[in-house]
Coordinates of C-alpha atoms in Angstrom, one line a residue:
M1 CA -16.8 21.7 -28.3
A2 CA -14.4 22.1 -25.3
T3 CA -11.2 24.0 -25.8
N4 CA -7.8 22.5 -24.9
G5 CA -7.7 24.6 -21.8
E6 CA -11.2 23.4 -20.7
S7 CA -10.3 19.8 -21.5
E8 CA -7.1 20.1 -19.3
Q9 CA -9.1 21.6 -16.5
N10 CA -11.7 18.8 -16.7
Q11 CA -8.9 16.2 -16.7
T12 CA -7.3 17.8 -13.6
H13 CA -10.6 17.9 -11.8
R14 CA -11.4 14.3 -12.6
H15 CA -8.1 13.1 -11.2
Q16 CA -8.6 15.1 -8.0
E17 CA -12.0 13.5 -7.6
V18 CA -10.8 9.9 -8.0
G19 CA -7.6 10.5 -6.0
H20 CA -5.1 10.4 -8.8
K21 CA -2.2 8.3 -7.5
S22 CA 0.7 9.8 -9.6
L23 CA 2.8 12.6 -8.3
L24 CA 4.7 13.0 -11.6
Q25 CA 4.8 16.3 -13.4
S26 CA 2.3 15.2 -16.0
D27 CA -0.4 12.6 -16.6
A28 CA 1.1 11.8 -19.9
L29 CA 4.4 10.8 -18.3
Y30 CA 2.6 8.6 -15.8
Q31 CA 0.6 7.0 -18.7
Y32 CA 3.8 6.4 -20.5
I33 CA 5.2 4.4 -17.6
L34 CA 2.0 2.4 -17.4
E35 CA 1.8 1.6 -21.1
T36 CA 5.5 1.0 -21.6
S37 CA 6.6 -0.8 -18.4
V38 CA 3.6 -1.8 -16.3
Y39 CA 0.7 -3.0 -18.3
P40 CA 2.7 -5.1 -20.9
R41 CA 4.2 -7.1 -18.0
E42 CA 1.3 -7.2 -15.7
P43 CA 0.2 -10.8 -14.9
E44 CA -3.2 -11.6 -16.1
S45 CA -4.5 -12.2 -12.6
M46 CA -3.4 -8.8 -11.5
K47 CA -5.0 -7.2 -14.5
E48 CA -8.3 -9.0 -13.8
L49 CA -8.2 -7.9 -10.1
R50 CA -7.3 -4.3 -11.1
E51 CA -10.3 -4.2 -13.4
V52 CA -12.7 -5.7 -10.8
T53 CA -11.5 -3.2 -8.2
A54 CA -11.9 -0.2 -10.6
K55 CA -15.7 -0.9 -10.5
H56 CA -15.8 -0.7 -6.7
P57 CA -17.0 2.7 -5.2
W58 CA -13.9 2.9 -3.0
N59 CA -11.4 2.1 -5.8
I60 CA -9.4 5.1 -4.6
M61 CA -8.0 2.8 -1.8
T62 CA -6.4 0.3 -4.2
T63 CA -2.6 0.1 -4.8
S64 CA -1.7 1.6 -8.1
A65 CA -0.5 -0.7 -10.9
D66 CA 3.1 0.8 -10.9
E67 CA 3.4 0.3 -7.2
G68 CA 2.1 -3.3 -7.5
Q69 CA 4.9 -3.9 -10.0
F70 CA 7.4 -2.3 -7.7
L71 CA 6.4 -4.4 -4.7
N72 CA 6.6 -7.6 -6.7
M73 CA 10.1 -6.8 -7.9
L74 CA 11.2 -5.7 -4.4
L75 CA 10.1 -8.9 -2.8
K76 CA 12.0 -10.9 -5.3
L77 CA 15.1 -8.8 -4.8
I78 CA 15.1 -9.4 -1.0
N79 CA 14.1 -13.1 -1.3
A80 CA 11.1 -12.5 1.0
K81 CA 9.3 -15.6 2.2
N82 CA 7.5 -14.6 5.4
T83 CA 5.5 -11.4 5.0
M84 CA 2.7 -9.4 6.5
E85 CA 0.2 -7.0 5.0
I86 CA -1.9 -4.6 7.1
G87 CA -4.8 -3.2 5.0
V88 CA -5.8 -5.5 2.2
Y89 CA -8.8 -3.9 0.5
T90 CA -9.6 -6.1 -2.6
G91 CA -6.1 -7.6 -2.6
Y92 CA -4.1 -6.1 -5.5
S93 CA -0.9 -5.6 -3.5
L94 CA -1.6 -8.9 -1.7
L95 CA -1.7 -10.6 -5.1
A96 CA 1.5 -8.9 -6.2
T97 CA 3.1 -10.2 -3.0
A98 CA 1.8 -13.8 -3.4
L99 CA 3.0 -13.9 -7.0
A100 CA 6.5 -12.9 -5.8
L101 CA 6.9 -15.4 -2.9
P102 CA 8.1 -19.0 -3.3
D103 CA 5.4 -21.7 -3.1
D104 CA 6.0 -22.2 0.6
G105 CA 5.9 -18.4 1.3
K106 CA 3.4 -17.0 3.7
I107 CA 1.5 -13.7 4.1
L108 CA -0.3 -12.7 7.2
A109 CA -3.0 -10.4 5.8
M110 CA -5.2 -8.2 8.0
D111 CA -8.1 -6.0 7.2
I112 CA -11.3 -4.8 9.0
N113 CA -13.4 -5.6 5.9
R114 CA -13.6 -9.3 4.7
E115 CA -16.3 -8.3 2.1
N116 CA -13.8 -6.3 0.1
Y117 CA -11.1 -9.0 0.4
E118 CA -13.6 -11.5 -0.9
L119 CA -14.1 -9.5 -4.1
G120 CA -10.6 -10.4 -5.1
L121 CA -10.3 -13.8 -3.5
P122 CA -11.8 -15.8 -6.4
I123 CA -9.0 -14.3 -8.6
I124 CA -6.3 -15.2 -6.1
E125 CA -7.8 -18.7 -5.8
K126 CA -7.9 -19.1 -9.6
A127 CA -4.2 -18.1 -9.7
G128 CA -3.5 -20.9 -7.2
L129 CA -2.1 -18.6 -4.6
S130 CA -4.6 -18.7 -1.7
H131 CA -2.6 -21.3 0.3
K132 CA 0.0 -18.6 0.9
I133 CA -2.5 -16.2 2.6
D134 CA -3.6 -16.3 6.2
F135 CA -6.4 -13.6 6.3
R136 CA -7.6 -12.2 9.6
E137 CA -10.6 -9.9 9.7
G138 CA -10.5 -7.2 12.3
P139 CA -8.1 -4.6 13.7
A140 CA -4.4 -5.4 13.4
L141 CA -3.2 -3.9 16.6
P142 CA -4.6 -6.6 18.9
V143 CA -3.1 -9.3 16.7
L144 CA 0.3 -7.5 16.7
D145 CA 0.2 -7.2 20.5
Q146 CA -0.5 -10.9 20.9
M147 CA 2.3 -11.8 18.6
I148 CA 4.7 -9.7 20.6
E149 CA 3.5 -11.1 23.8
D150 CA 3.9 -14.7 22.5
G151 CA 7.6 -13.9 21.9
K152 CA 8.2 -16.4 19.1
F153 CA 7.5 -13.9 16.3
H154 CA 10.2 -11.4 17.1
G155 CA 12.4 -10.7 14.1
T156 CA 10.6 -13.3 11.9
F157 CA 9.2 -11.2 9.1
D158 CA 11.1 -10.5 5.9
F159 CA 8.7 -7.8 4.6
I160 CA 5.7 -6.0 6.0
F161 CA 3.5 -3.7 3.9
V162 CA 1.2 -1.1 5.7
D163 CA -1.6 0.5 3.7
A164 CA -4.3 1.0 6.4
D165 CA -5.6 3.6 8.9
K166 CA -3.0 6.5 8.8
D167 CA -3.9 7.6 12.3
N168 CA -2.4 4.3 13.6
Y169 CA 0.8 4.2 11.5
I170 CA 2.9 5.3 14.4
N171 CA 1.3 2.6 16.6
Y172 CA 1.9 0.0 13.9
H173 CA 5.6 1.1 13.7
K174 CA 6.1 0.7 17.4
R175 CA 5.2 -2.9 17.1
L176 CA 6.4 -3.9 13.6
I177 CA 9.9 -2.8 14.3
D178 CA 10.1 -5.8 16.7
L179 CA 8.5 -8.2 14.3
V180 CA 10.5 -7.5 11.2
K181 CA 13.9 -9.2 11.1
V182 CA 17.2 -7.3 11.1
G183 CA 17.8 -6.6 7.4
G184 CA 14.1 -6.9 6.7
V185 CA 11.9 -4.2 5.2
I186 CA 8.7 -2.4 6.2
G187 CA 6.9 -0.4 3.6
Y188 CA 4.5 2.4 4.6
D189 CA 2.2 3.5 1.8
N190 CA 0.7 7.0 1.2
T191 CA 3.6 8.8 2.8
L192 CA 3.2 11.8 0.4
W193 CA -0.5 11.8 0.9
N194 CA -1.9 13.3 -2.3
G195 CA 1.0 15.8 -2.2
S196 CA -0.7 17.4 0.9
V197 CA 2.5 17.0 3.0
V198 CA 3.9 20.2 1.4
A199 CA 0.6 22.1 1.1
P200 CA -0.1 25.2 3.3
P201 CA -2.4 24.4 6.2
D202 CA -5.1 26.6 4.7
A203 CA -4.9 25.0 1.3
P204 CA -8.2 23.5 0.0
M205 CA -8.2 19.7 0.6
R206 CA -10.8 17.0 0.6
K207 CA -11.9 16.2 4.2
Y208 CA -10.2 12.8 4.4
V209 CA -6.9 14.2 3.1
R210 CA -7.0 17.0 5.6
Y211 CA -7.9 14.7 8.5
Y212 CA -5.0 12.2 7.9
R213 CA -2.4 14.7 6.8
D214 CA -1.0 15.5 10.3
F215 CA -0.8 11.8 11.0
V216 CA 1.3 11.2 7.9
L217 CA 3.5 14.2 8.7
E218 CA 4.0 12.8 12.2
L219 CA 5.0 9.4 10.8
N220 CA 7.4 10.8 8.3
K221 CA 9.2 12.8 11.0
A222 CA 9.3 9.8 13.3
L223 CA 10.8 7.5 10.6
A224 CA 13.4 10.0 9.7
A225 CA 14.6 10.2 13.4
D226 CA 14.4 6.4 14.1
P227 CA 18.0 5.1 14.5
R228 CA 16.8 1.5 14.2
I229 CA 16.1 1.8 10.5
E230 CA 17.5 3.1 7.2
I231 CA 14.8 4.8 5.1
C232 CA 14.0 5.6 1.5
M233 CA 11.0 7.6 0.5
L234 CA 9.9 7.0 -3.1
P235 CA 7.4 9.0 -5.3
V236 CA 5.7 5.7 -6.5
G237 CA 2.0 5.7 -6.3
D238 CA 1.0 8.1 -3.5
G239 CA 4.4 7.8 -1.9
I240 CA 6.0 4.8 -0.2
T241 CA 8.6 4.8 2.5
L242 CA 10.8 1.8 2.8
C243 CA 12.4 1.1 6.2
R244 CA 15.2 -1.4 6.5
R245 CA 15.8 -2.5 10.0
V246 CA 19.4 -2.3 10.9
N247 CA 19.4 -3.2 14.6

């Protein structure tokens, strides 16, 4: 029979292996938030999609349930109507957004993998929300460049959520700052990157964490110095930085 110490070690190791999202001081505190605030109020469609996604081999990429709740609330608070999402995966954050928007709200959703998106699509359709979504398969940067070139999309988005390739976050920001309206919000996910942003360079890290760490650090530094935005970095999920365009 495992001792308490051994059990705690196994628990820690398990969370490291699946990319535990919470940066709180204890798993018990995070679980308290989920069980007290998040799960009791989670829409049935989001619960269903969360459970479907949990069975996928890359479930580490999904938005955490507490972050999904946060995004849903935020979108309602800012009365968002025209939004964009870069990096969709199976669509948990996309569903949180679609639920928050009015019936005539729109989401331009982009991801390089349609197959993952289609795992969640039946649930989104069953919830009667697919008409809000314009899904584009493929890299987002060419789409953004075309939108900027067209000219008519400047300052038209109320909210943009980015949870995609971290090595392009800076490139996304250079374009999105023109597409989000003054007073609108861009949310960059994973800006605390498994806590690695404060880890020594020689600290043991999984390969993908180490590879993207410098890109996340570069983004965080750039956002802090950008006079066009106000920022707020929150320890929700794996860290999310909200950027409100001020000019």
